[in-house]
C-alpha positions as a printed Julia matrix, in Angstrom:
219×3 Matrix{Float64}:
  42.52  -114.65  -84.48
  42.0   -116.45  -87.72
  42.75  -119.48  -87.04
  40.04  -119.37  -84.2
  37.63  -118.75  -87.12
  34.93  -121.22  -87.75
  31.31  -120.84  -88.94
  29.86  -120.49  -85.24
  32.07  -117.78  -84.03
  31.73  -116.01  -87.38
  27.79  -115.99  -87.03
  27.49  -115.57  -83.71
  30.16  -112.22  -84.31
  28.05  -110.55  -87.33
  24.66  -111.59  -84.84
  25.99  -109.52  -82.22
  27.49  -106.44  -84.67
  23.61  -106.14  -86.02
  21.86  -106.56  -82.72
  24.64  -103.35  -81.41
  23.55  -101.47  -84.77
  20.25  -101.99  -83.9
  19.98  -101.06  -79.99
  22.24   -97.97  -81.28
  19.61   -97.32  -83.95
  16.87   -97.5   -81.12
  18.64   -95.62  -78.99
  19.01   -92.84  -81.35
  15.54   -92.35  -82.27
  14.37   -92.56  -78.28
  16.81   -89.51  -77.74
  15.24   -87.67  -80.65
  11.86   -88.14  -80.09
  12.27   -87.14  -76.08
  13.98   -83.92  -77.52
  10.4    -83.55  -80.06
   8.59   -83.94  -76.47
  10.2    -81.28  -74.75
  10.89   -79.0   -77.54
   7.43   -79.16  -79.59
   3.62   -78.69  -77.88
   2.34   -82.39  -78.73
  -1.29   -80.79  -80.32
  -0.15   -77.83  -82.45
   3.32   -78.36  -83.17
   4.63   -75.41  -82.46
   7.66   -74.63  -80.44
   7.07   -75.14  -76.66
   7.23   -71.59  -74.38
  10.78   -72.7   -73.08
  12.47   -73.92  -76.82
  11.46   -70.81  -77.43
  12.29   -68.46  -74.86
  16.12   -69.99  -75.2
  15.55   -68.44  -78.56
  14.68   -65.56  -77.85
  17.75   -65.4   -75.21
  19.95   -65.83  -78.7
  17.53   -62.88  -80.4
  18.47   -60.5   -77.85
  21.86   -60.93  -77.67
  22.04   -60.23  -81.23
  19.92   -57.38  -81.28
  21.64   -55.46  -78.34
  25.11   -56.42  -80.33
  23.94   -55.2   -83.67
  21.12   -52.87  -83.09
  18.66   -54.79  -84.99
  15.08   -54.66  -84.45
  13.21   -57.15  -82.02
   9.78   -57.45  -81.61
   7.58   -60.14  -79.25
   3.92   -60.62  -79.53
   1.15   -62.36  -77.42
  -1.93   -63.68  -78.98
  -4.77   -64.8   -77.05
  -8.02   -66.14  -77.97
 -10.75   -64.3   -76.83
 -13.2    -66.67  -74.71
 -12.27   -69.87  -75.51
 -13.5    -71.29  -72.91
 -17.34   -70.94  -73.79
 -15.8    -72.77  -77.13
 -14.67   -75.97  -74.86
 -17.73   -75.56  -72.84
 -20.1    -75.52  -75.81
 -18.55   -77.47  -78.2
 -16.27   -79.79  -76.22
 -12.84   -80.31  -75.9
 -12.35   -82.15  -79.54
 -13.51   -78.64  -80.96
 -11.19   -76.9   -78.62
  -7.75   -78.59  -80.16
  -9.52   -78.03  -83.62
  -9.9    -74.44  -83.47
  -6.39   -74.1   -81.38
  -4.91   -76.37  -84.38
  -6.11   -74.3   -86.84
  -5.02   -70.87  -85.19
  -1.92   -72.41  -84.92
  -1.94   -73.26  -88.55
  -2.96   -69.59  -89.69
  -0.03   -67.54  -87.74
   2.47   -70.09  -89.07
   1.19   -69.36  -92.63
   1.5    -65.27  -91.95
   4.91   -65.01  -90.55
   8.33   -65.56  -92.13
  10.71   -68.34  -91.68
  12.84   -66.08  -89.81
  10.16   -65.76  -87.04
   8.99   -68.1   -84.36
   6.48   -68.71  -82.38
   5.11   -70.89  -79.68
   1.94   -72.1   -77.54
   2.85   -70.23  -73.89
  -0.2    -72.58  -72.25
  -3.73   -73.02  -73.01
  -5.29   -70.52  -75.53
  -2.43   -68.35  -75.44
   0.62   -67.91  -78.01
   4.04   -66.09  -78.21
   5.5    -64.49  -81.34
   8.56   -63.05  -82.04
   9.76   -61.39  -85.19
  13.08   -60.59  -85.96
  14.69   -57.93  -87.34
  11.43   -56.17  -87.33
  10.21   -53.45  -86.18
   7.12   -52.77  -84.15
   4.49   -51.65  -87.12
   6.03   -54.48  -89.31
   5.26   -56.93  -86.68
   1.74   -55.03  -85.62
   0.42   -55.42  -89.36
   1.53   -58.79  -89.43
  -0.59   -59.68  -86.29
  -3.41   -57.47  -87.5
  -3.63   -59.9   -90.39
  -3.23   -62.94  -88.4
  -6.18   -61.18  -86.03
  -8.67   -60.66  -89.8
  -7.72   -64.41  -90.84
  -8.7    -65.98  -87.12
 -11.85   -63.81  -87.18
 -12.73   -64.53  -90.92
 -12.62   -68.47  -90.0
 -15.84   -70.81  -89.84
 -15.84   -73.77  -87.81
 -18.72   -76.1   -88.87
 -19.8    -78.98  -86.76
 -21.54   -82.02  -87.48
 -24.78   -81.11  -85.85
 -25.07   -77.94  -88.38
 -23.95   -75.39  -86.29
 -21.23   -72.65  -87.28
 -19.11   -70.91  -84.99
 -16.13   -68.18  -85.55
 -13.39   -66.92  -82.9
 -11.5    -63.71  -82.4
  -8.11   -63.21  -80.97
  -6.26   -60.43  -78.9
  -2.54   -59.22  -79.48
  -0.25   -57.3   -77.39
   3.14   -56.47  -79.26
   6.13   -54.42  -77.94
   9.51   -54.03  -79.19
  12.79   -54.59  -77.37
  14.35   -51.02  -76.38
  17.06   -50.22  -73.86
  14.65   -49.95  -70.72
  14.76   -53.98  -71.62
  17.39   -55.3   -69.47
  16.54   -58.97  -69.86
  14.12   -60.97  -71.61
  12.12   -61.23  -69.0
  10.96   -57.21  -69.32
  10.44   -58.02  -72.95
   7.65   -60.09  -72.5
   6.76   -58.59  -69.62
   5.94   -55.42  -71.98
   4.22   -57.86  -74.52
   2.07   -59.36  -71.7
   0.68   -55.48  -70.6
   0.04   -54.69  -73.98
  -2.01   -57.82  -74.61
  -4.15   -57.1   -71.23
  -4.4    -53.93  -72.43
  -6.58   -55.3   -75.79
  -8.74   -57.2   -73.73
  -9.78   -54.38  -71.43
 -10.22   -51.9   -74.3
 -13.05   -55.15  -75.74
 -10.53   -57.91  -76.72
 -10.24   -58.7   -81.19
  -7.63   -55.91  -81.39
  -3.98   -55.16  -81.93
  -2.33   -52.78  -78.41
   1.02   -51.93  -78.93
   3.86   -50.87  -76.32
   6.29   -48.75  -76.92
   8.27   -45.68  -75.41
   5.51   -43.35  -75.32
   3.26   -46.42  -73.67
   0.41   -48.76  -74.41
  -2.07   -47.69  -77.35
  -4.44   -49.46  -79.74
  -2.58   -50.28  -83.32
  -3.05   -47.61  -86.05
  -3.34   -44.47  -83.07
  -0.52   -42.64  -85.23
  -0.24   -44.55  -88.75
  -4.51   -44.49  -89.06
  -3.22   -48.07  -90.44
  -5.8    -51.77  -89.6
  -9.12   -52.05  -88.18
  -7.87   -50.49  -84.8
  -7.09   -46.94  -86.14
  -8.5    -44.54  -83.83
């Protein structure tokens, strides 16, 4: 009431309106930075496998409404370990960082992609179709292999990477299949000598380029 108005009351009222604005404020930013935790891999960035797999959920939906192409990738790099091992662990989040950096750079807004756990990483491409989506990890796969890592001490280093790529089809019944397929195809470029592009598709798994003669892996 204003007549219960006197300078007191009247700071004491605009102290305790700032101090709610500000506890609101807090609160705000605590909420989105635990949603930046559990959404975004704290070293690269990048979507984590789950923020992106919810995603991908949305992708497929679409794709099975409208027919639109889907296609899901798996990069790994090949023996990162003896990287961690040689170079140490520092080295290890460098090179991941900057593989991280170079797919980013090579695939569209449109696309997303995540680190699944350790060395490994998860594309997807949307409306795209398999060869679209092959050629653009074929490039990725030239760029990681083209890159020097120099340490202090004088030494030089390079990595390669793997990629297994499928694209979503009717024997697909869930996501799950999807990257099921993705996962075979990427075992399938480390068996054949890993820093190559497999592909899955209905007629099965086969190096990239078997049929177009197209990137280094054309048979």
């Amino acid at each position: 009431p204003k007549h219960e108005i006197n300078r007191s009351i009247l700071l004491r009222s605009v102290w305790n309106s700032l101090e709610r604005a500000r506890m609101l404020k807090e609160i705000e930013e605590a909420t989105r930075r635990i949603s930046d935790l559990s959404s975004h891999d704290q070293l690269t960035g990048l979507w984590t496998r789950y923020r992106l797999e919810e995603r991908l959920q949305e992708e497929f939906i679409r794709s099975r409404r409208y027919g639109s192409p889907l296609t899901v990738g798996f990069c790994d790099l090949d023996y990162f370990k003896g990287v961690n091992d040689t170079y140490g662990h520092a080295t290890g989040d460098l090179v991941l960082k900057t593989a991280a950096e170079l797919m980013k750079a090579a695939m569209r807004q449109t696309d997303f992609i995540s680190r699944y756990g350790g060395e490994e990483f998860y594309l997807v491409f949307t409306s795209t179709d398999l060869d679209d989506a092959a050629l653009c990890c074929e490039r990725i796969r030239q760029k990681i292999e083209s890159e020097v890592f120099q340490m202090e001490s004088g030494a030089r280093f390079s990595i390669t990477a793997s990629f297994g790529v499928t694209v979503c089809n009717l024997r697909h019944h869930d996501i799950s299949a999807l990257i099921l397929d993705a996962d075979k195809a990427l075992y399938q470029a480390k068996g054949a000598g890993r820093n190559r592009v497999y592909i899955c598709d209905k007629n099965g798994f086969r190096p990239w380029g078997y049929l177009t003669g197209q990137g280094a892996n054309a048979s």
